Structure formats: structure tokens, C-alpha cells
Tab-separated table of C-alpha atoms and ligand atoms in Angstrom:
chain	number	residue	atom	x	y	z
K	46	UNK	CA	15.169	26.043	27.220
K	47	UNK	CA	16.616	24.167	24.265
K	48	UNK	CA	17.654	26.867	21.811
K	49	UNK	CA	18.925	26.015	18.341
K	50	UNK	CA	20.270	28.489	15.794
K	51	UNK	CA	20.536	27.581	12.125
K	52	UNK	CA	22.883	30.203	10.775
K	53	UNK	CA	24.100	31.475	7.394
K	54	UNK	CA	21.607	29.611	5.264
K	55	UNK	CA	19.125	30.731	2.613
K	56	UNK	CA	15.545	30.307	3.798
K	57	UNK	CA	13.149	29.185	1.070
K	58	UNK	CA	9.392	29.317	1.518
K	59	UNK	CA	6.579	29.080	-1.018
K	60	UNK	CA	6.765	32.802	-1.722
K	61	UNK	CA	10.198	34.060	-0.679
K	62	UNK	CA	13.901	33.266	-0.762
K	63	UNK	CA	16.116	35.189	1.671
K	64	UNK	CA	19.316	34.947	3.641
K	65	UNK	CA	18.267	34.563	7.285
K	66	UNK	CA	19.155	32.798	10.518
K	67	UNK	CA	16.441	30.679	12.086
K	68	UNK	CA	16.109	30.591	15.868
K	69	UNK	CA	14.305	27.571	17.297
K	70	UNK	CA	13.030	27.447	20.866
K	71	UNK	CA	11.010	24.707	22.528
K	72	UNK	CA	10.409	22.845	19.268
K	73	UNK	CA	9.017	25.857	17.404
K	74	UNK	CA	10.451	28.559	15.228
K	75	UNK	CA	10.987	31.569	17.479
K	76	UNK	CA	12.413	34.153	15.074
K	77	UNK	CA	13.950	34.758	11.689
K	78	UNK	CA	16.880	37.127	11.963
K	79	UNK	CA	19.373	38.882	9.754
K	80	UNK	CA	22.478	36.685	9.388
K	81	UNK	CA	24.659	37.009	12.495
K	82	UNK	CA	22.137	39.178	14.349
K	83	UNK	CA	21.418	36.802	17.227
K	84	UNK	CA	23.819	37.526	20.053
K	85	UNK	CA	22.442	35.258	22.796
K	86	UNK	CA	23.586	31.834	23.958
K	87	UNK	CA	22.291	28.775	22.126
K	88	UNK	CA	22.334	25.067	22.946
K	89	UNK	CA	23.463	24.328	19.428
K	90	UNK	CA	24.440	26.302	16.336
K	91	UNK	CA	24.195	24.684	12.889
K	92	UNK	CA	26.155	26.341	10.117
K	93	UNK	CA	24.024	26.188	6.958
K	94	UNK	CA	26.405	28.210	4.779
K	95	UNK	CA	25.972	27.526	1.045
K	96	UNK	CA	22.857	25.550	1.786
K	97	UNK	CA	19.119	26.107	1.823
K	98	UNK	CA	16.793	25.933	4.804
K	99	UNK	CA	13.480	24.423	3.707
K	100	UNK	CA	10.292	23.635	5.607
K	101	UNK	CA	10.191	19.884	6.262
K	102	UNK	CA	8.431	17.981	3.508
K	103	UNK	CA	4.865	16.832	4.087
K	104	UNK	CA	3.849	13.629	2.332
K	105	UNK	CA	0.053	13.507	2.283
K	106	UNK	CA	-0.234	10.140	0.543
K	107	UNK	CA	1.298	7.107	2.224
K	108	UNK	CA	0.245	3.526	2.967
K	109	UNK	CA	2.384	2.328	5.868
K	110	UNK	CA	1.687	-1.130	7.273
K	111	UNK	CA	-1.295	-1.466	4.932
K	112	UNK	CA	-2.804	-4.964	5.014
K	113	UNK	CA	-3.405	-6.298	1.510
K	114	UNK	CA	-4.661	-9.888	1.462
K	115	UNK	CA	-2.224	-12.179	3.182
K	116	UNK	CA	0.484	-9.568	3.771
K	117	UNK	CA	1.068	-5.882	4.488
K	118	UNK	CA	2.986	-3.122	2.721
K	119	UNK	CA	6.592	-3.713	3.702
K	120	UNK	CA	7.298	-0.460	5.588
K	121	UNK	CA	5.655	0.012	8.959
K	122	UNK	CA	5.361	3.338	10.761
K	123	UNK	CA	8.884	3.059	12.120
K	124	UNK	CA	10.837	2.007	9.043
K	125	UNK	CA	8.682	4.153	6.762
K	126	UNK	CA	8.965	7.337	8.777
K	127	UNK	CA	12.713	6.858	9.305
K	128	UNK	CA	13.067	6.576	5.518
K	129	UNK	CA	10.860	9.650	5.124
K	130	UNK	CA	13.144	11.574	7.481
K	131	UNK	CA	16.235	10.583	5.510
K	132	UNK	CA	14.575	12.110	2.480
K	133	UNK	CA	13.656	15.392	4.206
K	134	UNK	CA	10.017	14.601	4.973
K	135	UNK	CA	9.005	15.450	8.532
K	136	UNK	CA	5.262	14.774	8.463
K	137	UNK	CA	3.037	12.209	6.755
K	138	UNK	CA	-0.689	11.800	6.341
K	139	UNK	CA	-1.371	8.102	5.953
K	140	UNK	CA	-4.531	6.419	4.668
K	141	UNK	CA	-6.413	4.519	7.376
K	142	UNK	CA	-8.732	2.025	5.678
K	143	UNK	CA	-12.148	0.913	6.878
K	144	UNK	CA	-12.853	-2.811	6.725
K	145	UNK	CA	-16.267	-3.880	5.492
K	146	UNK	CA	-18.809	-3.574	8.301
K	147	UNK	CA	-16.380	-1.609	10.473
K	148	UNK	CA	-17.089	1.653	12.300
K	149	UNK	CA	-14.783	4.416	11.126
K	150	UNK	CA	-13.726	5.066	14.701
K	151	UNK	CA	-12.566	1.491	15.045
K	152	UNK	CA	-10.623	1.773	11.799
K	153	UNK	CA	-9.006	4.976	13.051
K	154	UNK	CA	-8.146	3.323	16.371
K	155	UNK	CA	-6.456	0.453	14.496
K	156	UNK	CA	-4.313	2.879	12.537
K	157	UNK	CA	-3.512	4.933	15.645
K	158	UNK	CA	-2.203	1.757	17.253
K	159	UNK	CA	-0.069	0.975	14.241
K	160	UNK	CA	1.578	4.394	14.377
K	161	UNK	CA	1.996	5.258	18.050
K	162	UNK	CA	5.289	4.122	19.588
K	163	UNK	CA	6.635	3.742	16.050
K	164	UNK	CA	6.388	6.957	14.063
K	165	UNK	CA	9.518	9.094	14.303
K	166	UNK	CA	7.838	12.155	12.759
K	167	UNK	CA	4.400	13.709	13.184
K	168	UNK	CA	1.532	12.071	11.376
K	169	UNK	CA	-2.136	12.394	10.588
K	170	UNK	CA	-4.688	10.175	8.897
K	171	UNK	CA	-7.165	10.324	6.069
K	172	UNK	CA	-9.957	7.742	6.153
K	173	UNK	CA	-10.675	5.424	3.215
K	174	UNK	CA	-14.407	4.719	3.205
K	175	UNK	CA	-15.289	1.367	1.611
K	176	UNK	CA	-18.647	0.545	3.199
K	177	UNK	CA	-21.030	3.478	3.470
K	178	UNK	CA	-23.988	2.557	5.674
K	179	UNK	CA	-26.216	5.307	7.099
K	180	UNK	CA	-24.391	5.027	10.433
K	181	UNK	CA	-21.017	5.326	8.723
K	182	UNK	CA	-22.245	8.353	6.817
K	183	UNK	CA	-23.159	10.053	10.108
K	184	UNK	CA	-19.768	9.059	11.533
K	185	UNK	CA	-18.058	11.167	8.876
K	186	UNK	CA	-19.022	14.236	10.904
K	187	UNK	CA	-17.482	12.777	14.096
K	188	UNK	CA	-14.317	11.944	12.209
K	189	UNK	CA	-13.857	15.589	11.269
K	190	UNK	CA	-14.237	16.548	14.930
K	191	UNK	CA	-11.593	13.913	15.796
K	192	UNK	CA	-9.070	15.654	13.538
K	193	UNK	CA	-9.538	13.573	10.392
K	194	UNK	CA	-11.083	16.036	7.924
K	195	UNK	CA	-10.316	14.105	4.715
K	196	UNK	CA	-11.825	10.938	3.270
K	197	UNK	CA	-10.747	8.840	0.318
K	198	UNK	CA	-13.180	7.179	-2.032
K	199	UNK	CA	-12.319	4.760	-4.829
K	200	UNK	CA	-13.905	4.521	-8.251
K	201	UNK	CA	-11.635	1.496	-8.852
K	202	UNK	CA	-11.231	-1.988	-7.347
K	203	UNK	CA	-14.870	-3.190	-7.513
K	204	UNK	CA	-15.862	-5.632	-4.771
K	205	UNK	CA	-12.979	-4.508	-2.594
K	206	UNK	CA	-12.589	-0.763	-2.235
K	207	UNK	CA	-14.896	0.803	-4.845
K	208	UNK	CA	-17.893	2.933	-3.871
K	209	UNK	CA	-20.608	3.370	-6.482
K	210	UNK	CA	-21.417	6.875	-7.693
K	211	UNK	CA	-24.417	7.091	-5.342
K	212	UNK	CA	-22.215	6.490	-2.312
K	213	UNK	CA	-19.578	8.911	-3.623
K	214	UNK	CA	-22.325	11.502	-4.001
K	215	UNK	CA	-23.279	10.973	-0.336
K	216	UNK	CA	-19.665	11.311	0.875
K	217	UNK	CA	-19.193	14.473	-1.182
K	218	UNK	CA	-22.413	16.008	0.133
K	219	UNK	CA	-21.421	15.286	3.751
K	220	UNK	CA	-17.922	16.643	3.184
K	221	UNK	CA	-19.364	19.763	1.565
K	222	UNK	CA	-21.210	20.425	4.832
K	223	UNK	CA	-18.691	19.311	7.470
K	224	UNK	CA	-15.551	20.928	6.054
K	225	UNK	CA	-13.797	17.739	4.955
K	226	UNK	CA	-11.917	17.265	1.701
K	227	UNK	CA	-12.809	14.214	-0.398
K	228	UNK	CA	-9.805	12.491	-1.970
K	229	UNK	CA	-10.669	10.556	-5.107
K	230	UNK	CA	-8.979	7.549	-6.709
K	231	UNK	CA	-10.173	8.185	-10.241
K	232	UNK	CA	-10.070	5.093	-12.453
K	233	UNK	CA	-13.143	3.418	-13.942
K	234	UNK	CA	-12.987	0.150	-11.979
K	235	UNK	CA	-15.725	-1.870	-13.713
K	236	UNK	CA	-14.387	-1.093	-17.208
K	237	UNK	CA	-10.868	-2.002	-16.051
K	238	UNK	CA	-12.136	-5.309	-14.635
K	239	UNK	CA	-13.477	-6.191	-18.072
K	240	UNK	CA	-10.144	-5.395	-19.711
K	241	UNK	CA	-8.321	-7.490	-17.103
K	242	UNK	CA	-10.674	-10.419	-17.692
K	243	UNK	CA	-10.145	-10.191	-21.457
K	244	UNK	CA	-6.345	-10.019	-21.059
K	245	UNK	CA	-6.251	-13.056	-18.789
K	246	UNK	CA	-8.552	-15.017	-21.107
K	247	UNK	CA	-6.173	-14.240	-23.996
K	248	UNK	CA	-3.202	-15.516	-21.964
K	249	UNK	CA	-1.726	-12.029	-21.566
K	250	UNK	CA	-0.316	-12.399	-18.078
K	251	UNK	CA	2.957	-10.416	-17.981
K	252	UNK	CA	3.310	-7.254	-15.826
K	253	UNK	CA	2.972	-4.974	-18.858
K	254	UNK	CA	-0.696	-5.971	-19.099
K	255	UNK	CA	-1.266	-4.203	-15.793
K	256	UNK	CA	-0.699	-0.935	-17.643
K	257	UNK	CA	-2.476	-1.978	-20.815
K	258	UNK	CA	-5.657	-2.852	-18.888
K	259	UNK	CA	-5.716	0.497	-17.061
K	260	UNK	CA	-5.619	2.992	-19.960
K	261	UNK	CA	-5.358	6.748	-19.512
K	262	UNK	CA	-8.819	7.218	-21.026
K	263	UNK	CA	-10.385	5.388	-18.072
K	264	UNK	CA	-8.550	7.636	-15.630
K	265	UNK	CA	-9.633	10.728	-17.555
K	266	UNK	CA	-13.259	9.532	-17.659
K	267	UNK	CA	-13.326	8.866	-13.906
K	268	UNK	CA	-11.647	12.202	-13.145
K	269	UNK	CA	-14.227	14.099	-15.203
K	270	UNK	CA	-17.052	12.154	-13.536
K	271	UNK	CA	-15.658	12.871	-10.068
K	272	UNK	CA	-15.372	16.553	-10.883
K	273	UNK	CA	-18.967	16.618	-12.153
K	274	UNK	CA	-20.237	14.912	-8.988
K	275	UNK	CA	-18.280	17.254	-6.714
K	276	UNK	CA	-19.369	20.359	-8.625
K	277	UNK	CA	-23.001	19.290	-8.414
K	278	UNK	CA	-22.670	18.587	-4.683
K	279	UNK	CA	-20.941	21.934	-4.150
K	280	UNK	CA	-18.060	20.123	-2.451
K	281	UNK	CA	-14.301	20.420	-2.867
K	282	UNK	CA	-12.444	17.536	-4.478
K	283	UNK	CA	-8.820	16.402	-4.331
K	284	UNK	CA	-7.815	13.956	-7.059
K	285	UNK	CA	-4.981	11.716	-5.854
K	286	UNK	CA	-2.106	10.313	-7.905
K	287	UNK	CA	-2.968	11.963	-11.234
K	288	UNK	CA	-0.983	10.209	-13.960
K	289	UNK	CA	-2.799	10.940	-17.241
K	290	UNK	CA	-2.327	14.251	-19.038
K	291	UNK	CA	-6.012	14.284	-19.895
K	292	UNK	CA	-6.947	13.924	-16.216
K	293	UNK	CA	-4.672	16.849	-15.343
K	294	UNK	CA	-6.361	18.871	-18.098
K	295	UNK	CA	-9.811	18.075	-16.664
K	296	UNK	CA	-8.664	19.391	-13.274
K	297	UNK	CA	-7.211	22.524	-14.854
K	298	UNK	CA	-10.479	23.151	-16.754
K	299	UNK	CA	-12.593	22.705	-13.635
K	300	UNK	CA	-10.390	25.120	-11.720
K	301	UNK	CA	-10.650	27.651	-14.538
K	302	UNK	CA	-14.439	27.357	-14.220
K	303	UNK	CA	-14.107	28.218	-10.513
K	304	UNK	CA	-14.584	24.773	-8.979
K	305	UNK	CA	-12.655	23.825	-5.852
K	306	UNK	CA	-10.799	20.951	-7.455
K	307	UNK	CA	-7.231	20.088	-6.548
K	308	UNK	CA	-4.813	17.575	-8.004
K	309	UNK	CA	-1.862	15.577	-6.739
K	310	UNK	CA	0.761	13.770	-8.738
K	311	UNK	CA	3.744	11.688	-7.651
K	312	UNK	CA	7.436	11.462	-8.656
K	313	UNK	CA	6.945	8.098	-10.355
K	314	UNK	CA	4.621	9.687	-12.918
K	315	UNK	CA	7.061	12.559	-13.417
K	316	UNK	CA	10.273	10.529	-13.671
K	317	UNK	CA	9.314	7.152	-15.185
K	318	UNK	CA	7.277	6.069	-18.196
K	319	UNK	CA	5.404	2.934	-19.212
K	320	UNK	CA	8.562	1.709	-20.986
K	321	UNK	CA	9.558	0.443	-17.524
K	322	UNK	CA	7.047	-2.386	-17.885
K	323	UNK	CA	9.235	-3.819	-20.654
K	324	UNK	CA	12.021	-4.608	-18.195
K	325	UNK	CA	13.126	-8.197	-18.839
K	326	UNK	CA	11.603	-11.105	-16.973
K	327	UNK	CA	9.382	-10.106	-14.090
K	328	UNK	CA	11.111	-6.697	-13.693
K	329	UNK	CA	8.027	-4.798	-14.826
K	330	UNK	CA	6.324	-5.868	-11.576
K	331	UNK	CA	8.355	-3.235	-9.703
K	332	UNK	CA	6.210	-0.578	-11.379
K	333	UNK	CA	2.831	-2.234	-10.881
K	334	UNK	CA	0.884	0.555	-9.222
K	335	UNK	CA	-2.482	2.132	-9.915
K	336	UNK	CA	-2.833	4.211	-11.934
K	337	UNK	CA	0.085	2.813	-13.943
K	338	UNK	CA	3.029	4.678	-15.433
K	339	UNK	CA	2.051	6.510	-18.623
K	340	UNK	CA	3.621	7.862	-21.824
K	341	UNK	CA	6.262	10.575	-22.205
K	342	UNK	CA	3.460	12.808	-23.528
K	343	UNK	CA	1.445	12.356	-20.325
K	344	UNK	CA	4.549	13.087	-18.320
K	345	UNK	CA	5.186	16.359	-20.168
K	346	UNK	CA	1.615	17.449	-19.485
K	347	UNK	CA	2.007	16.715	-15.776
K	348	UNK	CA	5.137	18.858	-15.601
K	349	UNK	CA	3.330	21.663	-17.415
K	350	UNK	CA	0.394	21.378	-15.012
K	351	UNK	CA	2.715	21.595	-11.999
K	352	UNK	CA	4.515	24.584	-13.428
K	353	UNK	CA	1.240	26.358	-14.155
K	354	UNK	CA	-0.257	25.598	-10.734
K	355	UNK	CA	-2.988	23.366	-12.177
K	356	UNK	CA	-1.800	20.540	-9.902
K	357	UNK	CA	-1.049	21.605	-6.345
K	358	UNK	CA	0.702	18.722	-4.591
K	359	UNK	CA	3.454	16.192	-5.191
K	360	UNK	CA	3.025	13.279	-2.768
K	361	UNK	CA	4.308	9.702	-3.058
K	362	UNK	CA	1.556	7.073	-2.727
K	363	UNK	CA	4.309	5.161	-0.913
K	364	UNK	CA	3.015	1.590	-0.817
K	365	UNK	CA	6.030	-0.732	-1.031
K	366	UNK	CA	5.956	-4.468	-1.560
K	367	UNK	CA	8.963	-6.759	-1.739
K	368	UNK	CA	9.711	-7.941	-5.252
K	369	UNK	CA	10.776	-11.299	-3.820
K	370	UNK	CA	8.136	-12.615	-1.469
K	371	UNK	CA	5.253	-10.246	-2.168
K	372	UNK	CA	5.099	-8.924	-5.745
K	373	UNK	CA	6.083	-12.349	-7.069
K	374	UNK	CA	2.704	-13.634	-5.991
K	375	UNK	CA	1.789	-12.433	-9.484
K	376	UNK	CA	4.709	-14.082	-11.281
K	377	UNK	CA	2.320	-15.899	-13.607
K	378	UNK	CA	-0.590	-13.441	-13.520
K	379	UNK	CA	-0.175	-9.654	-13.458
K	380	UNK	CA	-3.579	-9.236	-11.795
K	381	UNK	CA	-2.236	-10.881	-8.613
K	382	UNK	CA	0.732	-8.496	-8.214
K	383	UNK	CA	0.119	-6.248	-5.185
K	384	UNK	CA	-0.261	-2.666	-6.395
K	385	UNK	CA	2.138	-0.041	-5.131
K	386	UNK	CA	5.750	1.129	-5.101
K	387	UNK	CA	8.235	2.715	-2.692
K	388	UNK	CA	8.842	6.475	-2.755
K	389	UNK	CA	8.621	8.096	0.683
K	390	UNK	CA	12.389	8.704	0.848
K	391	UNK	CA	13.104	9.874	-2.692
K	392	UNK	CA	10.304	12.401	-3.309
K	393	UNK	CA	12.213	15.621	-2.584
K	394	UNK	CA	15.436	14.506	-4.238
K	395	UNK	CA	13.664	13.450	-7.444
K	396	UNK	CA	11.489	16.548	-7.634
K	397	UNK	CA	14.431	18.835	-6.957
K	398	UNK	CA	16.575	17.100	-9.546
K	399	UNK	CA	14.000	16.621	-12.304
K	400	UNK	CA	11.989	19.752	-11.503
K	401	UNK	CA	14.186	22.527	-10.118
K	402	UNK	CA	17.468	21.599	-11.763
K	403	UNK	CA	15.823	21.037	-15.126
K	404	UNK	CA	14.223	24.494	-14.938
K	405	UNK	CA	10.655	23.182	-14.784
K	406	UNK	CA	9.994	24.485	-11.266
K	407	UNK	CA	11.348	27.293	-9.143
K	408	UNK	CA	12.634	26.534	-5.669
K	409	UNK	CA	9.578	28.283	-4.264
K	410	UNK	CA	7.274	26.044	-6.306
K	411	UNK	CA	9.239	23.028	-5.087
K	412	UNK	CA	8.533	24.049	-1.478
K	413	UNK	CA	4.920	24.899	-2.270
K	414	UNK	CA	4.227	21.503	-3.894
K	415	UNK	CA	5.948	19.416	-1.259
K	416	UNK	CA	5.152	21.249	1.983
K	417	UNK	CA	3.036	24.407	1.853
K	418	UNK	CA	0.092	23.307	-0.286
K	419	UNK	CA	-0.093	19.922	1.431
K	420	UNK	CA	-0.302	21.743	4.779
K	421	UNK	CA	-2.865	24.249	3.519
K	422	UNK	CA	-5.163	21.734	1.838
K	423	UNK	CA	-5.111	19.279	4.714
K	424	UNK	CA	-5.556	21.613	7.697
K	425	UNK	CA	-2.010	21.848	9.010
K	426	UNK	CA	-1.056	25.372	7.959
K	427	UNK	CA	0.656	27.444	9.397
K	428	UNK	CA	1.691	24.981	12.086
K	429	UNK	CA	3.419	23.029	9.327
K	430	UNK	CA	4.460	23.771	5.766
K	431	UNK	CA	6.327	27.035	6.209
K	432	UNK	CA	9.143	28.750	8.075
K	433	UNK	CA	7.601	31.435	10.261
K	434	UNK	CA	7.557	32.373	13.945
K	435	UNK	CA	5.247	29.998	15.792
K	436	UNK	CA	5.437	27.178	13.242
K	437	UNK	CA	6.776	23.785	14.273
K	438	UNK	CA	10.529	23.633	13.819
K	439	UNK	CA	10.402	20.986	11.084
K	440	UNK	CA	13.307	22.035	8.895
K	441	UNK	CA	15.673	20.657	6.303
K	442	UNK	CA	19.174	21.899	5.613
K	443	UNK	CA	19.378	21.149	1.906
K	444	UNK	CA	22.539	20.891	-0.157
K	445	UNK	CA	21.669	21.761	-3.744
K	446	UNK	CA	24.968	20.444	-5.050
K	447	UNK	CA	25.173	17.072	-3.352
K	448	UNK	CA	25.032	14.062	-5.690
K	449	UNK	CA	23.252	10.948	-4.511
K	450	UNK	CA	22.972	7.704	-6.446
K	451	UNK	CA	19.687	6.047	-5.573
K	452	UNK	CA	20.093	2.374	-4.723
K	453	UNK	CA	17.819	0.050	-2.791
K	454	UNK	CA	20.649	-1.111	-0.572
K	455	UNK	CA	21.648	2.382	0.571
K	456	UNK	CA	18.158	3.884	0.801
K	457	UNK	CA	16.304	3.207	4.045
K	458	UNK	CA	12.898	1.963	2.907
K	459	UNK	CA	12.244	-1.682	3.820
K	460	UNK	CA	11.991	-2.985	0.298
K	461	UNK	CA	14.301	-5.010	-1.951
K	462	UNK	CA	14.325	-2.751	-5.007
K	463	UNK	CA	14.223	0.870	-6.084
K	464	UNK	CA	12.275	2.012	-9.155
K	465	UNK	CA	15.160	4.465	-9.668
K	466	UNK	CA	18.087	2.034	-9.164
K	467	UNK	CA	21.357	3.647	-10.228
K	468	UNK	CA	19.897	7.061	-11.017
K	469	UNK	CA	22.052	9.940	-9.736
K	470	UNK	CA	20.246	13.006	-8.452
K	471	UNK	CA	21.704	16.331	-7.455
K	472	UNK	CA	20.359	18.015	-4.327
K	473	UNK	CA	19.705	16.208	-1.041
K	474	UNK	CA	19.044	16.843	2.631
K	475	UNK	CA	22.090	17.197	4.889
K	476	UNK	CA	20.367	17.755	8.226
K	477	UNK	CA	16.738	17.085	9.079
K	478	UNK	CA	15.056	18.616	12.114
K	479	UNK	CA	11.640	17.626	13.449
K	480	UNK	CA	10.012	19.465	16.353
K	481	UNK	CA	13.302	21.243	16.988
K	482	UNK	CA	15.300	17.976	17.305
K	483	UNK	CA	17.942	16.921	14.812
K	484	UNK	CA	16.776	13.524	13.550
K	485	UNK	CA	19.098	12.991	10.571
K	486	UNK	CA	22.681	14.171	10.384
K	487	UNK	CA	25.856	12.886	8.715
K	488	UNK	CA	23.841	10.112	7.098
K	489	UNK	CA	22.721	8.780	10.487
K	490	UNK	CA	19.282	8.659	12.087
K	491	UNK	CA	19.368	10.324	15.507
K	492	UNK	CA	15.645	10.442	16.262
K	493	UNK	CA	13.463	8.113	18.278
K	494	UNK	CA	10.617	5.716	17.543
K	495	UNK	CA	7.457	7.100	19.100
K	496	UNK	CA	8.632	10.734	18.956
K	497	UNK	CA	6.098	11.499	16.217
K	498	UNK	CA	2.752	12.852	17.415
K	499	UNK	CA	-0.721	12.336	15.995
K	500	UNK	CA	-1.800	15.632	14.437
K	501	UNK	CA	-5.494	16.436	14.686
K	502	UNK	CA	-6.139	18.557	11.620
K	503	UNK	CA	-8.508	21.480	11.047
K	504	UNK	CA	-11.497	21.232	8.713
K	505	UNK	CA	-11.831	23.727	5.879
K	506	UNK	CA	-13.150	27.123	6.876
X	869	URP	O1	-1.053	1.122	-6.544
X	869	URP	C1	-1.349	1.839	-5.610
X	869	URP	N1	-1.457	3.126	-5.790
X	869	URP	N2	-1.566	1.329	-4.383
X	869	URP	C2	-1.973	2.037	-3.258
X	869	URP	C3	-3.444	2.234	-3.159
X	869	URP	C4	-3.932	3.447	-3.904
X	869	URP	O2	-4.732	3.296	-4.786
X	869	URP	O3	-3.555	4.572	-3.598
X	870	ZN	ZN1	-5.473	5.340	-4.958
X	871	ZN	ZN1	-2.547	5.414	-2.403
């Protein structure tokens, strides 16, 4: 049997940091041993001296190969998961999206086809529900049985993705009964549409108006409304891509009142501010995502919420579009710029640098936010998200001292810009292991397209 020993490293989990050797057999973690204690033969021994051994990152918010109008997000399941691996992420949960009039099972089958033969790391799916007929509502139960126990609903993008509050109520009620977790995009879509219409009528067409027409107050309002609906339905709620401090505060308050409300934020909201929209020319388009980047004050509140445990997950909302050829569709009208930005590769490096190194997070919190809580909330724990006997051997040998300058042309995402161009971070993965196989080493990808498996996930107990 293939037997791998990762020796001399410091193992970091969500609740412990200890010197230990990790023995991997048949793709799983077999044992944790005192350093040097394993006497037997191994197929390979990795020396992790002076480095950390982390559970592989889990990115629970990606949009790979997502069709948007006439084109798709620029990373597919192969390029996107290779980039993820380079950044120390060994599992993604991507958002399958129902088309209008489509059965959820057909939507899932479409996404399965997109991923199989391409994904280099394990993957699961959430389901975005855009058209809630009675039949689709019943299908939500079948979806849970098929290993997709999380749905996303939008309060934004009227006429395209938005569900009205009545439909959201129905999804929440169903999820409350069938053990699914409802993921909420919390922005008040109809109010935003009015602001966009006003801006366009006034000739305000530059990228900065994307942010100005999606104010924090309309994220906070939608977050509070979502929490109220979920609390009434007695269902858990997971608020995706929280960017406004006031939205984070609403989640913290609800949790303090005992509601099962969880919140996710993303590195872009922690490391960039709305000043980015002032980049000369069309540069602000690189940061056109929803919700938009916010103020330094919002950012400080997000960091505080992460530190205090009021937000539980840092994911990416990776949804890249080429600046030249895709985003520039909106060169003369911000409302036509496809929404989304790249991030699947840089999540751990940015959070380590801006969070751990700046003293805002402990290493254990870093692991908790990027691997353990994602696995727990989305039905993958303890198979994923920790380092323990029996868990999948998805591991990262992490060098806390390595400096990396982030540049689009040396990162691996299929996109022609980086929101962090030229920024130097300290701390990066050296070796990445998925299912017991080394897939990144010495800056080279050594894995295989199609090696990633679909992960049926468990509903909530
Ligand atoms: O701008 C974004 N976030 N695009 C992806 C879709 C979403 O709302 O998550
Ligand atoms: Zn969203
Ligand atoms: Zn998203």
C-alpha cells in the first residue's frame, strides 16, 4: 500500500498546534505520531521541518465555468481547481445554477458534467434556486438525498436570479425540515435596480457607480430581513459574501439571540476597499463584484467579527472574468460589466498574511475559517477539514516565512489581471497533497485532471 510520512512538521488544526508526524495510507490519514516514532518502511517521506502541516483548504463558494449571458466565467473546473491547488485548497463546493423552467436534477447533471474529467481536487455542489415551482420545491428534498444539502437564494438581481420573499420563505421552510442549509445573497435587488436606473439616466456610467448603486445599507437591510425570515421559519441560514460591517453586526446579534445564523466573508472584503474603484480609466472594473468593496470602517468590522467568531467562514466567491474580452463589455456602462473577481488561488495566502501575520487571527482560527468550519457547516466533517486518523489525506505543507508577490502572470487562474497585482504576502504552500497524492510541489502541478471526486455531503443532524 502507498504509505507516505510527513515528518518533522507542526500540525495545526482548529483547536491544537503540536509537533507530530503524519502517516498517510491509502489516501487517508492513518496515524499522528510523535516526531521520529514511525519505524516502518514508507513509499515516500516528506521532511516538513520548520513548516506547518495544515488541513487542505476548503473553498465553499466558487463559480467555475458559470454561464453569464454570452460567455462563462473564465476558469473551468480544470484550470480553476489547479489554481486552487496551487493556493493550498484541496476541495471546493461550487454553485450549480438552475435555469428558468429547469428541474434541479437536470441542473445538477449539467454541473456534474462540467466537473467530471476536469476537477483535480474533490468537489461538491450547492444549488442556486431561481425558479421555485411546486415541483421544484418538492425536488429540494431529493437534492438533499443526492448529496446536495445546501441551496442558494438571491434577494438581488430581479428578473434573473432573485426569488421574492414568499419563495425564500418556502425554501427556508423546506430546508428547516430536510436538513439543508440555505445560503443567502443578501442585497435588496429592487432598490438597487432603482439606483442603477437613476445613475444611468444621470450619465453616471463609470465602474465606481457599481459600488455607489449597491450601498451597504441595502446589504444590511437584506441581511436583517433574511435573518428574520429564517428565524420565523425555524431554519438555519448562511449569509454568503458579507461585506458590510452592519450586515456582520446583524449576524452577530442574531447568533447572540440563539439563532442558527452563519456568515461568510471573502479576502477581497478584508484586503481591498472601495478606493479601488477610483483606479484610472476602466481599472475599477476589475473590482466589479456584488456586493461591492466597502469602506475601511466596514473592513475593520469584518476583521473584528472574524476574530470574535461572529463570522465563521472565509471563502472566495471566485468568479473570474477577463478584463479584456469580458469585463470590457461594460466599458461605457458599469451595469453591463459581468460581476465577479478571481480569488480561488490567493485565499489562504492573503488571509495568512493579513490575518495571522497582522495578529488579527491565530493560526488555529485561520484553519478553522478556511477548512474546519466550511467542512462542518456543509456536511463534510470529519472526512475533510481536519487532520485526524480516518480523514482524507488532504494536507498542505505551509511555509510561514515564504514571500510571494502576487501577479496575474505567475498565478495560475485563467484571467488577465489580479486584484492584488504586485502585493507581497508572507506565508505560502510548499507542498499540497490531495487524497494522499502530492499534487503541487516545487511550484509544479503534479496532479491529474479528473482525479477529483464528487462528494455527496451529509445533511444537518
Ligand atoms: O459578483 C459576484 N459575486 N458574482 C458571483 C455571483 C454571486 O452573487 O455570488
Ligand atoms: Zn452572491
Ligand atoms: Zn457567488
